[in-house]
Coordinates of C-alpha atoms in Angstrom, one line a residue:
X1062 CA 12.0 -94.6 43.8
X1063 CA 15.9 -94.9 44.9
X1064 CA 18.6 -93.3 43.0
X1065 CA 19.9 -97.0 41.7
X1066 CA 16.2 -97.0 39.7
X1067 CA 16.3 -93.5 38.6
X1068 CA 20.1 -94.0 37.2
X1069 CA 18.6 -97.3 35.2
X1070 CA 16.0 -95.7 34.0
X1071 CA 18.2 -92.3 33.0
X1072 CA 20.6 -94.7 31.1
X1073 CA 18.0 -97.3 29.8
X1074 CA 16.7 -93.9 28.0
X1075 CA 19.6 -93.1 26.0
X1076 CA 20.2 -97.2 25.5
X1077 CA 19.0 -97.2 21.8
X1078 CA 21.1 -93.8 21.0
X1079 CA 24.0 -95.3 22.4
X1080 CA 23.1 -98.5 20.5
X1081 CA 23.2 -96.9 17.2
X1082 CA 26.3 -94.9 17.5
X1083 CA 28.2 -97.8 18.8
X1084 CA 27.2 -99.7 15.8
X1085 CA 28.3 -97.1 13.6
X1086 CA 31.5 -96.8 15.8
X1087 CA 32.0 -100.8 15.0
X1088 CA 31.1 -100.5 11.1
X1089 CA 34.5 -97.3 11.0
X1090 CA 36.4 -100.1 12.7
X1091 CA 35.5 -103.4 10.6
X1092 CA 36.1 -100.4 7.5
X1093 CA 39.9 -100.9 8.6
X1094 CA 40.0 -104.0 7.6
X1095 CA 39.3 -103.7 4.1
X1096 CA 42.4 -104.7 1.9
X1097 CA 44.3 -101.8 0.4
X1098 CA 42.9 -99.5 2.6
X1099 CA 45.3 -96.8 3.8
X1100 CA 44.9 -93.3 5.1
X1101 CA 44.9 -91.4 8.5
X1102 CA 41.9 -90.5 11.0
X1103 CA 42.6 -88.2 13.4
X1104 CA 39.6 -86.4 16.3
X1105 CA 37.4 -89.8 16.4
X1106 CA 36.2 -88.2 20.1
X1107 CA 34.8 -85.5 18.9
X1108 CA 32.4 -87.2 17.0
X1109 CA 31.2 -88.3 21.0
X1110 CA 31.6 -85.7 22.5
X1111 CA 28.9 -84.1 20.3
X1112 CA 26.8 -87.5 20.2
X1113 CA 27.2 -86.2 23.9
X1114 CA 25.7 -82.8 24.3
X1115 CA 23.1 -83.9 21.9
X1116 CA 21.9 -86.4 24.4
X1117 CA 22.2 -83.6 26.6
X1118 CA 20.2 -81.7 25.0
X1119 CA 17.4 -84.3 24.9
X1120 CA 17.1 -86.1 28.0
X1121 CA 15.3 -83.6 30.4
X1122 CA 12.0 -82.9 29.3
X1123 CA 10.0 -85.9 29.4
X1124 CA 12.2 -88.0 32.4
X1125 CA 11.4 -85.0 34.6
X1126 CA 7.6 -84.5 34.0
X1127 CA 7.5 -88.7 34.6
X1128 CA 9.8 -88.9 37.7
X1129 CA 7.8 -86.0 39.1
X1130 CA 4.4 -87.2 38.6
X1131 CA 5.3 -90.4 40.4
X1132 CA 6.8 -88.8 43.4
X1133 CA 10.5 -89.1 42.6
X1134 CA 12.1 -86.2 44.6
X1135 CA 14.5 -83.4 42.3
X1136 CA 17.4 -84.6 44.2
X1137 CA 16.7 -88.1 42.9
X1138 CA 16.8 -87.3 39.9
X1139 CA 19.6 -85.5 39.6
X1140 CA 21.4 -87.8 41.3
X1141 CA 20.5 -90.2 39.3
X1142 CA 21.3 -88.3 36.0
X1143 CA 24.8 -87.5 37.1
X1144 CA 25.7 -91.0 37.9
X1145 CA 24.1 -92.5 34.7
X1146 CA 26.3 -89.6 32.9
X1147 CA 29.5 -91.2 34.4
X1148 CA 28.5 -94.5 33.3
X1149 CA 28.3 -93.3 29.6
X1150 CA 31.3 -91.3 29.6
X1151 CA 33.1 -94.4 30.7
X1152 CA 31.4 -96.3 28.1
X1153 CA 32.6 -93.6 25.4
X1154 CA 36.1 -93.5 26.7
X1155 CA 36.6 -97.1 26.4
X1156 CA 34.9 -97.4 23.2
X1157 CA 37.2 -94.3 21.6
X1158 CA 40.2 -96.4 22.8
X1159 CA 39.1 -99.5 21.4
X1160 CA 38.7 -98.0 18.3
X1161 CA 41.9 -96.6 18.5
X1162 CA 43.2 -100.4 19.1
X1163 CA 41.6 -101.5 16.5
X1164 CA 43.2 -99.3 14.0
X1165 CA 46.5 -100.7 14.4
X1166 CA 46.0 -103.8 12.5
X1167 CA 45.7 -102.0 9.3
X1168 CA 47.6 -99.7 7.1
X1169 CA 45.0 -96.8 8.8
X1170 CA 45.9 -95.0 11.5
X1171 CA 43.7 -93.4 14.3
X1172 CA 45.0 -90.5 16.0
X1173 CA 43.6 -89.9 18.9
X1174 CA 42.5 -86.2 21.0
X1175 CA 45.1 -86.9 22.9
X1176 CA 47.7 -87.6 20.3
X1177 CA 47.6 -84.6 18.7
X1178 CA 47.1 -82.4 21.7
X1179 CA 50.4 -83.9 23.7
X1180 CA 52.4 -85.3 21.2
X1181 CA 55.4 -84.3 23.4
X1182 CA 54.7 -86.1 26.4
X1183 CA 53.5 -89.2 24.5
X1184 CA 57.3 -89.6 23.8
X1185 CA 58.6 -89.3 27.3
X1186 CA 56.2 -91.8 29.4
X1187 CA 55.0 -95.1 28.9
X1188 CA 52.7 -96.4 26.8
X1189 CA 50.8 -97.5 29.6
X1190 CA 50.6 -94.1 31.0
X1191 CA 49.6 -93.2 27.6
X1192 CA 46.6 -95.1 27.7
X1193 CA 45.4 -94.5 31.4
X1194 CA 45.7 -90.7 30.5
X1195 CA 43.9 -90.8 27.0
X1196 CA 41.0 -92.8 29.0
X1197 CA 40.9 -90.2 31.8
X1198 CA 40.8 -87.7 29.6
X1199 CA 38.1 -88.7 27.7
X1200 CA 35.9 -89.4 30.4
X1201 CA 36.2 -86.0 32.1
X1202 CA 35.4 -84.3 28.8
X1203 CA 32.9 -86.5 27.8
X1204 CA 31.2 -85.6 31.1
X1205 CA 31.4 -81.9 30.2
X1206 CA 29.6 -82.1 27.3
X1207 CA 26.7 -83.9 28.3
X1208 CA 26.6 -82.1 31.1
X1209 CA 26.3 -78.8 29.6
X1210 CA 23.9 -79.7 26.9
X1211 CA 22.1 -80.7 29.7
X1212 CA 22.5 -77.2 31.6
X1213 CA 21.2 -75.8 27.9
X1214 CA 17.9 -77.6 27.5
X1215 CA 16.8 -77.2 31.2
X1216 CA 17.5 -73.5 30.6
X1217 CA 15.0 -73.6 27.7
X1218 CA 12.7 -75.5 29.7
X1219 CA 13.0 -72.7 32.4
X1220 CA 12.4 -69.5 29.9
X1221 CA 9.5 -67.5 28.3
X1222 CA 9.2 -68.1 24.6
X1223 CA 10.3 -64.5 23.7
X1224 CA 13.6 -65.4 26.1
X1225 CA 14.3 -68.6 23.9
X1226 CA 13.9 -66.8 20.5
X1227 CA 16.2 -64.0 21.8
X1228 CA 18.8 -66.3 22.8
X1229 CA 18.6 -68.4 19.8
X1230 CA 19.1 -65.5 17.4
X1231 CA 20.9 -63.1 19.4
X1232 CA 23.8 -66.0 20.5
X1233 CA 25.0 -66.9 16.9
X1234 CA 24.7 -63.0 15.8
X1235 CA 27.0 -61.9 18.9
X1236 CA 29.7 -65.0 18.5
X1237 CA 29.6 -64.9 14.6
X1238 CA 29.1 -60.9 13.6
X1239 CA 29.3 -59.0 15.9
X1240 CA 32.7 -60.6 18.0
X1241 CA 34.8 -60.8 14.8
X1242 CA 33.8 -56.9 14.0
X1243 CA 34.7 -55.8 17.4
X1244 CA 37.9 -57.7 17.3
X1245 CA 39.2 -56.4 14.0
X1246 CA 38.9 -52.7 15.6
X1247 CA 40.5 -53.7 18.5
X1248 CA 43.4 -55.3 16.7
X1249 CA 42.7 -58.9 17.6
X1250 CA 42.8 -59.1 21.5
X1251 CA 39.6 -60.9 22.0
X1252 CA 40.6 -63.8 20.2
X1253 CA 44.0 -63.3 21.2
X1254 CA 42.9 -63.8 24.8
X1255 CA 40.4 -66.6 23.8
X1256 CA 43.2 -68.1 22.5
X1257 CA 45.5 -68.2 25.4
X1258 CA 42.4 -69.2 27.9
X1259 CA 42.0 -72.3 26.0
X1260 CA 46.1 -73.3 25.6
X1261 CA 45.9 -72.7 29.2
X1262 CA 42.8 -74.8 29.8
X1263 CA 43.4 -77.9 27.5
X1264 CA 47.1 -77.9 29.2
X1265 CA 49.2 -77.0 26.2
X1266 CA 50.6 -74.4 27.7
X1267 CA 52.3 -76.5 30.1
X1268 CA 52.0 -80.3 28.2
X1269 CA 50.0 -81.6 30.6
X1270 CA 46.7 -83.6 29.9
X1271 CA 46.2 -83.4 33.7
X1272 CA 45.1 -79.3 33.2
X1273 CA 42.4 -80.8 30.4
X1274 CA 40.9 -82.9 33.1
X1275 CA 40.6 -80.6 35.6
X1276 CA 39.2 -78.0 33.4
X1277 CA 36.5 -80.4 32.2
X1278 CA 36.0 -81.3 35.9
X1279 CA 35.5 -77.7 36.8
X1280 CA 33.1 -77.0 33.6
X1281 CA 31.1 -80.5 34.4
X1282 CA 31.0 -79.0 38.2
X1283 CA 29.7 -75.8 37.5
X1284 CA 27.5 -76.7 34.8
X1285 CA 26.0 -79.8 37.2
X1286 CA 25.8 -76.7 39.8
X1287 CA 23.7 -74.3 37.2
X1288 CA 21.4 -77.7 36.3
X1289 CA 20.5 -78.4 40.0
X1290 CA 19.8 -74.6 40.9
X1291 CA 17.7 -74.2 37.7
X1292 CA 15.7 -77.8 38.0
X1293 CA 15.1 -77.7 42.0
X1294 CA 12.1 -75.1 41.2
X1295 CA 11.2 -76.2 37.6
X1296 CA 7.8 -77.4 37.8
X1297 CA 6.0 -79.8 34.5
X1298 CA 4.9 -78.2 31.7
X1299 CA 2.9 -79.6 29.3

């Protein structure tokens, strides 16, 4: 099997996911039409970036225990998955504009990621740029996501059960208790810092969307690395 198969097959699995969500997508839009409807909408891309790392989350398993049992090399099939994950984060992208597009018929507005992260610049370039950035944007960050819920459920795959449970309890314990209780006695440096890393990474610091992108590159590069070191010795479990 060649990488053009494995990326149809990779994509033709997630084909009815992606179905569904753009027909809720297209049911918010044809909601905009509505007479006397009037109100403001702002973060539509998160709600795909998380449709994202859910399919992440869920497309390992059962692809890899197929592909392997008829032959397909690893590197095939991560080939394959990365490539078939740039064809949906395209497909996202555009679909999160079009929305966008399609919210300015109405009274309701649709403020985009972008929008509210660099409302600055919006104001200083053209509208073209404006677009071409917002679509670039979206596609490196919708490749992050996927491409670290993909990382996470490969992990699982890899790990004893007593490792999962660990993880699963210990995580949200550490992030949620025990982080906030450290960080009131230290008089608020850990968020502090967390807080500068990510002005830094989304570009706010500096106004620039082009920092977001690379910084999604980067996480979808070193996540993709982490996902190739941990599936070139996974073997099929039942």
């Amino acid at each position: 099997m060649n990488i053009k198969i494995s990326v149809k097959y990779q994509f033709q699995d997630i084909t009815r996911a992606l179905i569904i969500f753009c027909g809720i997508l297209l049911i918010l839009i044809l909601t905009l039409f509505i007479p006397g409807l009037q109100g403001t909408t702002n973060g539509l891309e998160i709600s795909a970036f998380i449709f994202l790392f859910v399919i992440g989350l869920n497309t390992f398993k059962e692809n890899f225990g197929m592909f392997l049992q008829n032959g397909v090399s690893r590197k095939t099939i991560f080939a394959g998955k990365l490539l078939s994950t740039c064809v949906v984060s395209a497909i996202m992208a555009v679909l999160s504009c079009v929305a966008k597009l399609g919210g300015g018929y109405r009274d309701i507005q649709l403020g985009t990621l972008y929008e509210m992260l660099y409302t600055e610049r919006m104001a200083s370039i053209s509208p073209v740029l404006v677009v071409v950035e917002n679509l670039l944007m979206l596609f490196c960050c919708c490749l992050a996501f996927m491409m670290v819920g993909y990382f996470i459920t490969i992990a699982y795959y890899r790990m004893e059960k007593h490792w999962k449970l660990l993880i699963s309890v210990g995580l949200p314990v550490l992030c949620f208790v025990l982080l906030p209780i450290v960080d009131t006695v230290l008089g608020g440096v850990i968020f502090l810092s967390i807080f500068r890393v990510l002005m830094f990474a989304t570009g706010l610091q500096f106004d620039s969307p082009y920092i977001c992108m690379l910084s999604a590159l980067t996480v979808t590069a070193v996540f993709s690395g982490l996902s190739w070191l941990l599936m070139r010795r996974a073997v099929v479990k039942n």
